[in-house]
Structures are given as structure tokens and as C-alpha cells.
mmCIF file of C-alpha atoms and ligand atoms in Angstrom:
data_model
loop_
_atom_site.group_PDB
_atom_site.id
_atom_site.type_symbol
_atom_site.label_atom_id
_atom_site.label_comp_id
_atom_site.label_asym_id
_atom_site.label_seq_id
_atom_site.Cartn_x
_atom_site.Cartn_y
_atom_site.Cartn_z
ATOM 1 C CA MET J 285 -76.741 -59.164 -0.870
ATOM 2 C CA SER J 286 -76.608 -56.358 -3.383
ATOM 3 C CA GLN J 287 -76.495 -52.820 -2.165
ATOM 4 C CA THR J 288 -79.183 -50.331 -3.049
ATOM 5 C CA ILE J 289 -77.953 -46.841 -3.707
ATOM 6 C CA THR J 290 -79.831 -43.635 -4.389
ATOM 7 C CA VAL J 291 -79.166 -42.294 -7.918
ATOM 8 C CA ILE J 292 -79.876 -38.658 -8.718
ATOM 9 C CA PRO J 293 -79.194 -38.007 -12.487
ATOM 10 C CA GLY J 294 -79.333 -34.211 -11.968
ATOM 11 C CA ASP J 295 -79.464 -31.346 -14.364
ATOM 12 C CA GLY J 296 -77.843 -30.359 -17.670
ATOM 13 C CA ILE J 297 -75.430 -33.135 -18.795
ATOM 14 C CA GLY J 298 -76.345 -35.093 -15.608
ATOM 15 C CA PRO J 299 -78.816 -37.517 -17.190
ATOM 16 C CA GLU J 300 -76.448 -38.192 -20.138
ATOM 17 C CA VAL J 301 -73.389 -38.962 -17.932
ATOM 18 C CA THR J 302 -75.523 -40.898 -15.396
ATOM 19 C CA GLN J 303 -76.910 -43.160 -18.181
ATOM 20 C CA ALA J 304 -73.386 -43.844 -19.385
ATOM 21 C CA VAL J 305 -72.165 -44.684 -15.830
ATOM 22 C CA LEU J 306 -75.093 -47.043 -15.230
ATOM 23 C CA ALA J 307 -74.311 -48.866 -18.478
ATOM 24 C CA VAL J 308 -70.655 -49.292 -17.402
ATOM 25 C CA LEU J 309 -71.595 -50.458 -13.920
ATOM 26 C CA LYS J 310 -73.874 -53.084 -15.491
ATOM 27 C CA ALA J 311 -71.104 -54.267 -17.869
ATOM 28 C CA ALA J 312 -68.712 -54.530 -14.847
ATOM 29 C CA ASP J 313 -71.279 -56.632 -12.901
ATOM 30 C CA ALA J 314 -71.455 -54.222 -9.996
ATOM 31 C CA ASP J 315 -73.694 -55.710 -7.318
ATOM 32 C CA LEU J 316 -76.048 -52.738 -7.052
ATOM 33 C CA GLU J 317 -79.754 -51.869 -7.098
ATOM 34 C CA TYR J 318 -80.725 -48.370 -7.940
ATOM 35 C CA ASP J 319 -83.329 -46.125 -6.389
ATOM 36 C CA GLU J 320 -83.614 -43.198 -8.829
ATOM 37 C CA GLN J 321 -84.673 -39.837 -7.390
ATOM 38 C CA ILE J 322 -84.885 -36.195 -8.573
ATOM 39 C CA ALA J 323 -83.323 -33.008 -7.263
ATOM 40 C CA GLY J 324 -82.361 -29.563 -8.608
ATOM 41 C CA LEU J 325 -84.025 -27.838 -11.558
ATOM 42 C CA VAL J 326 -85.771 -31.046 -12.671
ATOM 43 C CA ALA J 327 -87.405 -31.443 -9.269
ATOM 44 C CA LEU J 328 -88.317 -27.807 -9.100
ATOM 45 C CA LYS J 329 -90.159 -28.167 -12.422
ATOM 46 C CA GLU J 330 -91.759 -31.505 -11.546
ATOM 47 C CA VAL J 331 -92.685 -31.152 -7.903
ATOM 48 C CA ARG J 332 -91.896 -27.452 -7.202
ATOM 49 C CA ASP J 333 -89.228 -28.426 -4.680
ATOM 50 C CA PRO J 334 -85.505 -28.546 -5.637
ATOM 51 C CA LEU J 335 -84.862 -31.029 -2.791
ATOM 52 C CA PRO J 336 -88.021 -33.205 -2.477
ATOM 53 C CA LYS J 337 -88.677 -35.197 0.760
ATOM 54 C CA ALA J 338 -88.801 -38.436 -1.212
ATOM 55 C CA THR J 339 -85.173 -37.839 -2.362
ATOM 56 C CA LEU J 340 -83.997 -37.067 1.212
ATOM 57 C CA ASP J 341 -85.886 -40.175 2.483
ATOM 58 C CA SER J 342 -84.262 -42.351 -0.076
ATOM 59 C CA ALA J 343 -80.814 -41.049 0.717
ATOM 60 C CA GLU J 344 -81.478 -41.528 4.413
ATOM 61 C CA GLN J 345 -82.552 -45.090 3.878
ATOM 62 C CA ASN J 346 -79.764 -46.115 1.483
ATOM 63 C CA ARG J 347 -76.942 -44.006 2.969
ATOM 64 C CA VAL J 348 -74.959 -44.208 -0.349
ATOM 65 C CA ILE J 349 -75.811 -41.671 -3.088
ATOM 66 C CA LEU J 350 -74.500 -41.300 -6.625
ATOM 67 C CA LYS J 351 -75.424 -37.797 -7.811
ATOM 68 C CA GLY J 352 -75.144 -36.015 -11.148
ATOM 69 C CA PRO J 353 -74.499 -32.291 -11.236
ATOM 70 C CA LEU J 354 -77.187 -29.885 -10.145
ATOM 71 C CA THR J 355 -77.594 -26.408 -11.449
ATOM 72 C CA THR J 356 -77.494 -23.642 -8.849
ATOM 73 C CA PRO J 357 -78.804 -20.295 -9.994
ATOM 74 C CA SER J 358 -76.172 -17.555 -9.325
ATOM 75 C CA GLY J 359 -76.982 -14.481 -7.218
ATOM 76 C CA SER J 360 -80.606 -15.229 -6.563
ATOM 77 C CA GLY J 361 -82.990 -18.263 -6.557
ATOM 78 C CA PHE J 362 -82.754 -21.411 -4.431
ATOM 79 C CA ARG J 363 -79.658 -22.202 -2.353
ATOM 80 C CA SER J 364 -77.295 -24.914 -3.584
ATOM 81 C CA ILE J 365 -78.856 -28.366 -3.224
ATOM 82 C CA ASN J 366 -75.296 -29.746 -3.150
ATOM 83 C CA VAL J 367 -74.612 -27.694 -0.041
ATOM 84 C CA ALA J 368 -77.997 -28.711 1.446
ATOM 85 C CA PHE J 369 -77.129 -32.410 1.012
ATOM 86 C CA ARG J 370 -73.770 -31.991 2.677
ATOM 87 C CA LYS J 371 -75.443 -30.273 5.555
ATOM 88 C CA ALA J 372 -78.398 -32.690 5.855
ATOM 89 C CA PHE J 373 -76.066 -35.690 6.097
ATOM 90 C CA ASP J 374 -73.080 -33.953 7.706
ATOM 91 C CA LEU J 375 -70.785 -35.031 4.830
ATOM 92 C CA TYR J 376 -67.797 -33.326 6.355
ATOM 93 C CA ALA J 377 -64.912 -34.569 4.257
ATOM 94 C CA ASN J 378 -64.838 -33.954 0.502
ATOM 95 C CA VAL J 379 -62.302 -36.308 -1.065
ATOM 96 C CA ARG J 380 -61.070 -35.291 -4.481
ATOM 97 C CA PRO J 381 -58.363 -37.427 -6.051
ATOM 98 C CA VAL J 382 -56.781 -36.413 -9.380
ATOM 99 C CA ARG J 383 -54.777 -38.824 -11.493
ATOM 100 C CA THR J 384 -53.296 -38.430 -15.003
ATOM 101 C CA LEU J 385 -55.440 -40.411 -17.432
ATOM 102 C CA VAL J 386 -54.715 -38.839 -20.790
ATOM 103 C CA PRO J 387 -51.016 -39.057 -21.696
ATOM 104 C CA GLY J 388 -49.352 -36.108 -23.389
ATOM 105 C CA GLY J 389 -50.732 -33.363 -21.174
ATOM 106 C CA ARG J 390 -48.758 -30.726 -19.390
ATOM 107 C CA TYR J 391 -47.746 -33.257 -16.715
ATOM 108 C CA GLU J 392 -47.450 -37.029 -16.634
ATOM 109 C CA ASP J 393 -48.203 -39.302 -13.673
ATOM 110 C CA ILE J 394 -49.965 -36.850 -11.494
ATOM 111 C CA ASP J 395 -51.510 -38.571 -8.493
ATOM 112 C CA LEU J 396 -52.826 -36.199 -5.778
ATOM 113 C CA VAL J 397 -55.706 -36.209 -3.327
ATOM 114 C CA LEU J 398 -57.258 -33.009 -2.014
ATOM 115 C CA ILE J 399 -59.433 -33.270 1.147
ATOM 116 C CA ARG J 400 -61.656 -30.320 1.574
ATOM 117 C CA GLU J 401 -63.651 -29.399 4.670
ATOM 118 C CA ASN J 402 -67.214 -29.573 3.508
ATOM 119 C CA THR J 403 -69.504 -28.028 6.047
ATOM 120 C CA GLU J 404 -67.939 -24.771 7.383
ATOM 121 C CA GLY J 405 -65.996 -21.755 6.125
ATOM 122 C CA LEU J 406 -67.675 -19.087 4.029
ATOM 123 C CA TYR J 407 -69.913 -21.677 2.418
ATOM 124 C CA VAL J 408 -72.154 -21.886 5.496
ATOM 125 C CA GLY J 409 -73.804 -19.023 3.639
ATOM 126 C CA VAL J 410 -74.220 -16.708 6.635
ATOM 127 C CA GLU J 411 -74.440 -13.486 4.540
ATOM 128 C CA HIS J 412 -76.648 -10.484 4.293
ATOM 129 C CA HIS J 413 -77.027 -7.067 2.678
ATOM 130 C CA ILE J 414 -76.392 -3.858 4.649
ATOM 131 C CA GLY J 415 -78.506 -0.861 3.764
ATOM 132 C CA MET J 416 -76.968 2.607 3.665
ATOM 133 C CA HIS J 417 -78.077 6.020 2.305
ATOM 134 C CA GLY J 418 -81.376 4.655 1.030
ATOM 135 C CA ASP J 419 -79.716 1.760 -0.828
ATOM 136 C CA PRO J 420 -80.918 -1.534 0.871
ATOM 137 C CA ARG J 421 -78.063 -3.365 -0.816
ATOM 138 C CA ALA J 422 -75.251 -0.828 -0.420
ATOM 139 C CA ALA J 423 -72.914 -3.508 1.061
ATOM 140 C CA ALA J 424 -72.910 -7.206 1.640
ATOM 141 C CA GLU J 425 -71.315 -9.169 4.452
ATOM 142 C CA SER J 426 -70.409 -12.868 4.826
ATOM 143 C CA VAL J 427 -69.214 -14.789 7.826
ATOM 144 C CA MET J 428 -66.466 -17.457 7.718
ATOM 145 C CA ILE J 429 -67.083 -20.073 10.383
ATOM 146 C CA ILE J 430 -64.381 -22.388 11.497
ATOM 147 C CA THR J 431 -64.889 -24.649 14.569
ATOM 148 C CA ARG J 432 -62.299 -26.647 16.432
ATOM 149 C CA PHE J 433 -64.596 -29.665 16.032
ATOM 150 C CA GLY J 434 -64.978 -29.244 12.241
ATOM 151 C CA ALA J 435 -61.223 -28.583 11.607
ATOM 152 C CA GLU J 436 -60.196 -31.462 13.828
ATOM 153 C CA ARG J 437 -62.309 -34.103 12.127
ATOM 154 C CA VAL J 438 -61.368 -33.107 8.648
ATOM 155 C CA CYS J 439 -57.608 -32.870 9.444
ATOM 156 C CA ARG J 440 -57.809 -36.188 11.206
ATOM 157 C CA TYR J 441 -59.621 -37.722 8.193
ATOM 158 C CA ALA J 442 -56.842 -36.432 5.922
ATOM 159 C CA PHE J 443 -54.118 -38.033 8.014
ATOM 160 C CA GLU J 444 -56.037 -41.278 8.418
ATOM 161 C CA TYR J 445 -56.706 -41.291 4.603
ATOM 162 C CA ALA J 446 -52.979 -40.845 4.020
ATOM 163 C CA ARG J 447 -52.092 -43.626 6.304
ATOM 164 C CA ALA J 448 -54.814 -46.075 4.942
ATOM 165 C CA ASN J 449 -53.840 -45.403 1.311
ATOM 166 C CA GLY J 450 -50.019 -45.621 1.639
ATOM 167 C CA ARG J 451 -49.570 -41.895 1.096
ATOM 168 C CA LYS J 452 -46.456 -40.182 2.464
ATOM 169 C CA LYS J 453 -47.288 -36.555 3.147
ATOM 170 C CA VAL J 454 -50.112 -34.174 4.138
ATOM 171 C CA THR J 455 -49.966 -30.479 3.202
ATOM 172 C CA LEU J 456 -52.335 -28.158 5.152
ATOM 173 C CA ALA J 457 -53.005 -25.027 3.053
ATOM 174 C CA HIS J 458 -54.408 -21.917 4.846
ATOM 175 C CA LYS J 459 -54.316 -18.161 5.024
ATOM 176 C CA ALA J 460 -53.523 -17.819 8.724
ATOM 177 C CA ASN J 461 -51.245 -14.912 8.002
ATOM 178 C CA ILE J 462 -54.186 -12.686 7.181
ATOM 179 C CA LEU J 463 -57.238 -14.438 8.710
ATOM 180 C CA LYS J 464 -55.669 -14.910 12.064
ATOM 181 C CA PHE J 465 -58.722 -16.123 13.917
ATOM 182 C CA THR J 466 -60.497 -18.440 11.424
ATOM 183 C CA GLN J 467 -57.613 -19.749 9.420
ATOM 184 C CA GLY J 468 -55.387 -19.493 12.491
ATOM 185 C CA LEU J 469 -57.693 -21.927 14.303
ATOM 186 C CA PHE J 470 -57.688 -24.301 11.390
ATOM 187 C CA LEU J 471 -53.848 -24.333 11.357
ATOM 188 C CA GLU J 472 -53.537 -24.623 15.085
ATOM 189 C CA VAL J 473 -55.876 -27.676 15.137
ATOM 190 C CA GLY J 474 -54.148 -29.212 12.091
ATOM 191 C CA ARG J 475 -50.734 -28.947 13.794
ATOM 192 C CA LYS J 476 -52.079 -30.679 16.906
ATOM 193 C CA VAL J 477 -53.642 -33.498 14.785
ATOM 194 C CA ALA J 478 -50.374 -33.990 12.939
ATOM 195 C CA GLU J 479 -48.658 -34.899 16.238
ATOM 196 C CA ASP J 480 -50.705 -38.062 16.334
ATOM 197 C CA PHE J 481 -49.346 -39.211 12.923
ATOM 198 C CA PRO J 482 -45.583 -39.300 13.281
ATOM 199 C CA ASP J 483 -45.390 -41.720 10.360
ATOM 200 C CA ILE J 484 -46.814 -39.193 7.893
ATOM 201 C CA GLU J 485 -44.674 -36.230 6.775
ATOM 202 C CA TRP J 486 -46.606 -32.953 7.157
ATOM 203 C CA GLU J 487 -46.227 -29.300 6.322
ATOM 204 C CA ASP J 488 -48.384 -26.142 6.228
ATOM 205 C CA ARG J 489 -48.361 -23.617 3.446
ATOM 206 C CA ILE J 490 -50.085 -20.385 2.534
ATOM 207 C CA ILE J 491 -52.900 -21.037 0.106
ATOM 208 C CA ASP J 492 -51.868 -18.648 -2.650
ATOM 209 C CA ALA J 493 -48.315 -19.961 -2.697
ATOM 210 C CA THR J 494 -49.763 -23.517 -2.645
ATOM 211 C CA ALA J 495 -51.709 -22.616 -5.849
ATOM 212 C CA MET J 496 -48.535 -21.397 -7.517
ATOM 213 C CA HIS J 497 -46.459 -24.442 -6.466
ATOM 214 C CA LEU J 498 -49.110 -26.825 -7.571
ATOM 215 C CA VAL J 499 -48.859 -25.407 -11.105
ATOM 216 C CA LEU J 500 -45.033 -25.182 -11.074
ATOM 217 C CA ASP J 501 -44.194 -28.538 -9.580
ATOM 218 C CA PRO J 502 -47.235 -30.677 -8.490
ATOM 219 C CA TYR J 503 -45.017 -33.679 -7.664
ATOM 220 C CA GLN J 504 -43.929 -32.108 -4.336
ATOM 221 C CA PHE J 505 -47.493 -32.707 -3.037
ATOM 222 C CA ASP J 506 -49.387 -35.886 -2.073
ATOM 223 C CA VAL J 507 -52.470 -35.347 0.142
ATOM 224 C CA LEU J 508 -53.659 -31.773 0.717
ATOM 225 C CA VAL J 509 -56.180 -30.620 3.313
ATOM 226 C CA MET J 510 -57.894 -27.194 3.615
ATOM 227 C CA GLU J 511 -61.074 -25.381 4.480
ATOM 228 C CA ASN J 512 -64.147 -25.335 2.315
ATOM 229 C CA MET J 513 -63.700 -22.523 -0.218
ATOM 230 C CA PHE J 514 -59.930 -22.919 -0.677
ATOM 231 C CA GLY J 515 -60.544 -26.633 -1.331
ATOM 232 C CA ASP J 516 -63.258 -25.827 -3.887
ATOM 233 C CA ILE J 517 -60.918 -23.607 -5.870
ATOM 234 C CA LEU J 518 -57.776 -25.670 -5.593
ATOM 235 C CA SER J 519 -59.511 -28.908 -6.539
ATOM 236 C CA ASP J 520 -60.597 -27.331 -9.808
ATOM 237 C CA LEU J 521 -57.025 -26.156 -10.343
ATOM 238 C CA MET J 522 -55.758 -29.750 -9.681
ATOM 239 C CA ALA J 523 -58.385 -31.067 -12.147
ATOM 240 C CA GLY J 524 -56.766 -28.753 -14.653
ATOM 241 C CA LEU J 525 -53.434 -30.429 -14.042
ATOM 242 C CA VAL J 526 -54.741 -33.675 -15.414
ATOM 243 C CA GLY J 527 -56.697 -32.307 -18.333
ATOM 244 C CA GLY J 528 -59.826 -30.732 -16.950
ATOM 245 C CA LEU J 529 -63.018 -31.123 -15.052
ATOM 246 C CA GLY J 530 -64.200 -34.133 -17.096
ATOM 247 C CA PHE J 531 -61.873 -36.470 -15.183
ATOM 248 C CA ALA J 532 -62.284 -35.341 -11.600
ATOM 249 C CA PRO J 533 -64.278 -37.451 -9.085
ATOM 250 C CA ALA J 534 -65.375 -36.556 -5.606
ATOM 251 C CA GLY J 535 -66.572 -38.428 -2.499
ATOM 252 C CA ASN J 536 -68.489 -36.523 0.216
ATOM 253 C CA ILE J 537 -67.942 -38.565 3.311
ATOM 254 C CA GLY J 538 -69.921 -38.417 6.605
ATOM 255 C CA ILE J 539 -70.046 -40.708 9.560
ATOM 256 C CA ASP J 540 -72.895 -42.972 8.221
ATOM 257 C CA THR J 541 -73.664 -41.529 4.786
ATOM 258 C CA ALA J 542 -71.610 -40.874 1.659
ATOM 259 C CA MET J 543 -72.445 -39.094 -1.533
ATOM 260 C CA PHE J 544 -70.325 -39.484 -4.767
ATOM 261 C CA GLU J 545 -70.397 -36.946 -7.580
ATOM 262 C CA ALA J 546 -68.195 -35.525 -10.344
ATOM 263 C CA VAL J 547 -66.419 -32.280 -9.595
ATOM 264 C CA HIS J 548 -67.788 -30.657 -12.725
ATOM 265 C CA GLY J 549 -71.150 -28.926 -12.965
ATOM 266 C CA SER J 550 -74.193 -29.374 -15.137
ATOM 267 C CA ALA J 551 -72.406 -27.872 -18.205
ATOM 268 C CA PRO J 552 -75.406 -26.154 -19.739
ATOM 269 C CA ASP J 553 -73.336 -25.104 -22.701
ATOM 270 C CA ILE J 554 -73.073 -28.693 -23.975
ATOM 271 C CA ALA J 555 -76.159 -30.289 -22.358
ATOM 272 C CA GLY J 556 -78.274 -32.448 -24.730
ATOM 273 C CA GLN J 557 -75.536 -32.588 -27.352
ATOM 274 C CA GLY J 558 -74.421 -36.127 -26.439
ATOM 275 C CA ILE J 559 -70.765 -35.063 -26.121
ATOM 276 C CA ALA J 560 -70.284 -34.910 -22.370
ATOM 277 C CA ASN J 561 -67.438 -36.881 -20.852
ATOM 278 C CA PRO J 562 -68.888 -39.296 -18.223
ATOM 279 C CA THR J 563 -65.440 -40.187 -16.720
ATOM 280 C CA GLY J 564 -65.719 -37.836 -13.740
ATOM 281 C CA LEU J 565 -69.025 -39.436 -12.584
ATOM 282 C CA LEU J 566 -67.677 -42.912 -13.493
ATOM 283 C CA LEU J 567 -64.548 -42.385 -11.326
ATOM 284 C CA SER J 568 -66.915 -41.138 -8.633
ATOM 285 C CA ALA J 569 -68.820 -44.363 -8.935
ATOM 286 C CA CYS J 570 -65.452 -46.230 -8.506
ATOM 287 C CA LEU J 571 -64.921 -44.290 -5.217
ATOM 288 C CA MET J 572 -68.374 -45.374 -4.256
ATOM 289 C CA LEU J 573 -67.614 -49.038 -5.078
ATOM 290 C CA ASP J 574 -64.471 -48.791 -2.950
ATOM 291 C CA HIS J 575 -66.506 -47.250 -0.146
ATOM 292 C CA ILE J 576 -68.951 -50.211 -0.152
ATOM 293 C CA GLY J 577 -66.187 -52.805 -0.526
ATOM 294 C CA GLN J 578 -66.635 -53.659 -4.222
ATOM 295 C CA HIS J 579 -62.936 -53.061 -4.903
ATOM 296 C CA GLU J 580 -62.611 -55.665 -7.610
ATOM 297 C CA VAL J 581 -65.357 -54.030 -9.723
ATOM 298 C CA SER J 582 -63.853 -50.576 -9.307
ATOM 299 C CA SER J 583 -60.401 -51.676 -10.263
ATOM 300 C CA ARG J 584 -61.775 -53.346 -13.412
ATOM 301 C CA ILE J 585 -63.541 -50.175 -14.355
ATOM 302 C CA ARG J 586 -60.425 -48.044 -13.765
ATOM 303 C CA SER J 587 -58.447 -50.394 -15.965
ATOM 304 C CA ALA J 588 -61.049 -50.190 -18.670
ATOM 305 C CA ILE J 589 -60.894 -46.328 -18.538
ATOM 306 C CA ASP J 590 -57.091 -46.480 -18.718
ATOM 307 C CA ASP J 591 -57.212 -48.952 -21.681
ATOM 308 C CA VAL J 592 -59.872 -46.970 -23.657
ATOM 309 C CA ILE J 593 -58.105 -43.636 -23.148
ATOM 310 C CA ARG J 594 -54.685 -45.084 -23.975
ATOM 311 C CA ALA J 595 -56.018 -46.659 -27.173
ATOM 312 C CA GLY J 596 -57.204 -43.128 -28.044
ATOM 313 C CA GLN J 597 -59.908 -44.198 -30.455
ATOM 314 C CA ALA J 598 -63.197 -43.304 -28.792
ATOM 315 C CA LEU J 599 -62.375 -40.182 -26.903
ATOM 316 C CA THR J 600 -64.843 -37.418 -26.236
ATOM 317 C CA VAL J 601 -64.202 -33.888 -27.462
ATOM 318 C CA ASP J 602 -62.781 -32.602 -24.153
ATOM 319 C CA MET J 603 -60.211 -35.375 -24.352
ATOM 320 C CA GLY J 604 -59.188 -34.333 -27.789
ATOM 321 C CA GLY J 605 -61.246 -36.894 -29.716
ATOM 322 C CA GLY J 606 -64.469 -36.729 -31.656
ATOM 323 C CA ALA J 607 -66.526 -39.468 -30.049
ATOM 324 C CA SER J 608 -69.940 -39.015 -28.542
ATOM 325 C CA THR J 609 -70.783 -39.985 -24.953
ATOM 326 C CA THR J 610 -72.398 -43.134 -26.288
ATOM 327 C CA GLU J 611 -69.417 -44.166 -28.424
ATOM 328 C CA TYR J 612 -67.023 -43.679 -25.543
ATOM 329 C CA THR J 613 -69.352 -45.604 -23.223
ATOM 330 C CA ASP J 614 -69.623 -48.430 -25.769
ATOM 331 C CA ALA J 615 -65.773 -48.597 -25.867
ATOM 332 C CA LEU J 616 -65.703 -48.941 -22.053
ATOM 333 C CA VAL J 617 -68.374 -51.618 -22.119
ATOM 334 C CA GLY J 618 -66.379 -53.431 -24.804
ATOM 335 C CA ALA J 619 -63.219 -53.208 -22.702
ATOM 336 C CA LEU J 620 -65.012 -54.815 -19.728
ATOM 337 C CA ALA J 621 -66.424 -57.658 -21.878
HETATM 338 P P1 NAI L 777 -69.292 -26.678 -15.365
HETATM 339 O O1 NAI L 777 -68.392 -27.644 -14.653
HETATM 340 O O2 NAI L 777 -70.659 -27.129 -15.514
HETATM 341 O O3 NAI L 777 -68.713 -26.361 -16.794
HETATM 342 C C1 NAI L 777 -67.391 -25.695 -16.996
HETATM 343 C C2 NAI L 777 -66.870 -26.023 -18.376
HETATM 344 O O4 NAI L 777 -66.438 -27.418 -18.428
HETATM 345 C C3 NAI L 777 -67.955 -25.950 -19.496
HETATM 346 O O5 NAI L 777 -67.367 -25.404 -20.632
HETATM 347 C C4 NAI L 777 -68.402 -27.367 -19.667
HETATM 348 O O6 NAI L 777 -68.870 -27.579 -20.992
HETATM 349 C C5 NAI L 777 -67.149 -28.120 -19.360
HETATM 350 N N1 NAI L 777 -67.443 -29.435 -18.799
HETATM 351 C C6 NAI L 777 -67.949 -29.713 -17.569
HETATM 352 N N2 NAI L 777 -68.182 -31.032 -17.382
HETATM 353 C C7 NAI L 777 -67.816 -31.616 -18.543
HETATM 354 C C8 NAI L 777 -67.929 -32.930 -18.953
HETATM 355 N N3 NAI L 777 -68.340 -33.949 -18.201
HETATM 356 N N4 NAI L 777 -67.554 -33.241 -20.251
HETATM 357 C C9 NAI L 777 -67.138 -32.278 -21.034
HETATM 358 N N5 NAI L 777 -67.068 -30.980 -20.691
HETATM 359 C C10 NAI L 777 -67.396 -30.618 -19.435
HETATM 360 O O7 NAI L 777 -69.221 -25.325 -14.545
HETATM 361 P P2 NAI L 777 -70.171 -24.066 -14.637
HETATM 362 O O8 NAI L 777 -70.447 -23.743 -16.073
HETATM 363 O O9 NAI L 777 -69.466 -23.018 -13.844
HETATM 364 O O10 NAI L 777 -71.516 -24.417 -13.850
HETATM 365 C C11 NAI L 777 -72.671 -24.847 -14.505
HETATM 366 C C12 NAI L 777 -73.744 -25.207 -13.404
HETATM 367 O O11 NAI L 777 -73.333 -26.275 -12.678
HETATM 368 C C13 NAI L 777 -73.911 -24.085 -12.349
HETATM 369 O O12 NAI L 777 -75.323 -23.921 -12.080
HETATM 370 C C14 NAI L 777 -73.201 -24.563 -11.168
HETATM 371 O O13 NAI L 777 -73.696 -24.080 -9.952
HETATM 372 C C15 NAI L 777 -73.379 -26.086 -11.254
HETATM 373 N N6 NAI L 777 -72.359 -26.859 -10.574
HETATM 374 C C16 NAI L 777 -72.769 -27.956 -9.930
HETATM 375 C C17 NAI L 777 -71.895 -28.768 -9.366
HETATM 376 C C18 NAI L 777 -72.403 -30.042 -8.674
HETATM 377 O O14 NAI L 777 -73.549 -30.380 -8.814
HETATM 378 N N7 NAI L 777 -71.566 -30.760 -7.959
HETATM 379 C C19 NAI L 777 -70.472 -28.486 -9.310
HETATM 380 C C20 NAI L 777 -70.073 -27.299 -10.090
HETATM 381 C C21 NAI L 777 -71.002 -26.514 -10.640
#
């Protein structure tokens, strides 16, 4: 029986890349039905709610979501819908693999996975202004929340992921030297979890040194696990190692629900121009296919991506080519034929 998934095309380049991904999924004979829903700016305009109940209901029913990027206004306006989704379905592990696709970049054969805690840390958004001397916004304060429960389940997920995927090593990156309570707890819990996985090599490193070492010699890493904001920042750095945000997929995994999305945002600077690279969302769809057991389909799509990129004839601008989103998508569809 085919699986119904909730599809949210999203804002900015979202609809363009989603259309491309659905065309490739069709060409690859993915056994899927789509329940298309709205969220973000589009939903705010159409139904005056950035996260409509119908969208939440659909996600709750289908339990698998493929989501395009959603614009989040900076500083003011509604809170991130991405964060709201992660909270609503307790999507505690954000899995972000990066793999070299375009040859000739700074590094060849990069193959790393970052697992980011997705529900705690500074991104819980517990923050407020503090008034002083007649200025109601003289200061601002934010609270980092780390719980033993949250740290334990994401660290355990990272080790289990390493074991299930034939990976050799887990690096826990932290700032326990300065943030002794919050980051200290994350490290303490990670150390304890590591004891249950004697078959997986493990190490802990300070986050800033990890960033430098990732740039100097990424091959010394394999699976990395860290709290929310550190993971957000380092996963973009890792995307840069393989040529940019256009290639980076993400899975947000909970106990009974999973949401798949590209790491990149809604790219308002190129929205509507037909030049966006859909590979990030397409690789996210591959993670989704793996998640629901359609491994054969995902591996054919990954091969098609490799073939088209290696042939180098229909690459989008961010990959150094001159092709439109549609031309690149047509090449992928052709490679799957
Ligand atoms: P962005 O990822 O949208 O764009 C950064 C740069 O990368 C831009 O120059 C853009 O043109 C380029 N880029 C991104 N995706 C691309 C693609 N598929 N093909 C070719 N080039 C691509 O980040 P930015 O500008 O910081 O954020 C824009 C909006 O997206 C913000 O409102 C932000 O909150 C939101 N956002 C949403 C995310 C999500 O829904 N998961 C994740 C990150 C940002």
C-alpha cells in the first residue's frame, strides 16, 4: 500500500524546488501519495495563520512530512514555524548528512553526518527584554535549557545511528569549559551513553576547535553530535565543505513522526527566478524514502543525482553551471528513465 505524506511547498524558492522533487519522485516510481498543505508566509496570507490547524492535522495523520523552506521574519513577527513543528511532534534528532557530490571542490569524498539536538538549548526561545533607566529594552536575556532526558536521547540516537549505518566514530562537540552547567550536563550524559557502545570510537571536543578542525581536516570526523544552536551553525559549515547549502538534506526524527527538509532557507534573493538547486530537498526526500523503507527508490535517485552532476551538463548556477531548475530536473528525470 502506498504511503501518504504531507507535503508543504513553503516560501520563497520552496514551491520551485518542491515541484522539481515531486517530478523526480514520480520518475523514480516512488510509492507515495501526497497531501499538500500550507504553512509560513503563504499560510499567513491565505488563512491568516502561519501554521494552520489543517496542516498540523495532516502531519499528525500521515506522520511523515516533506517540507520546503519557510521564511521566518528576523527580530519581530511570528516565531519560527520550523521550530513549532519540531516542538509539536517532538522531533528531537536533526540528522544532517553531507557528502561530496560535485567533484573539484575544496575537498573530495567528504562523508559526514551531524546529529543535532532539536528541541532544547537556546532555541527553546525563553528570552525577554529587561527594562532599565526608562528604556524598556535596555537589555535582553535568553535561557539555555539542557535536560538529562533530552541530552540522553539525542546522544543515544547518534550512537545507534553510527552503529546502524556502519560508522566508526562519534564526536560530541560542546562548550563545557565555559558553560559548565548546561554544556557540562550534555557532556556528562554523552560520556555515560558512550559506555553502552564500546564498538563505536568516541571523543569529545570543544565546539570552536571542532569548527576549525572540520575546515582543516574534515576526514578525522565521522558522526558528530551536539546541542541545538551549535548543530545549526556547524551543519551549515559542513554544507560549505561540500559546495554549499544547495546540497544539504535534513531529517527531523521523533518517536512516531519525521519531517524531512533541506538545510537551506527560502532564498528570497533568487525566488521566482527558476534557478534554485532542488538537490537539498531531493536528498531530504531520499532520507524520507529510507525512513519509510523505500531504499531501492532512494538509491536510484541518489545514483541519478551523481550521474547528472558528474556529467556536468545541466548544473544549476550554484553548482557552477548555467541550467535552470527545470533543465536540471529534466536531466534527473532522463537519468531515471
Ligand atoms: P538561505 O539558505 O535562504 O540563503 C542563503 C544563500 O544561499 C542565498 O544566497 C541563497 O540564494 C542561497 N541558496 C539557498 N538555497 C539555495 C538553493 N536551493 N539553490 C541555490 N542557492 C541557494 O538563508 P537566508 O537568506 O539566511 O534565509 C532566508 C529565509 O529562510 C529566512 O527567513 C530564514 O529564516 C529562512 N530559513 C528557513 C529554513 C527552513 O525552513 N528550514 C532554514 C534556514 C533559513
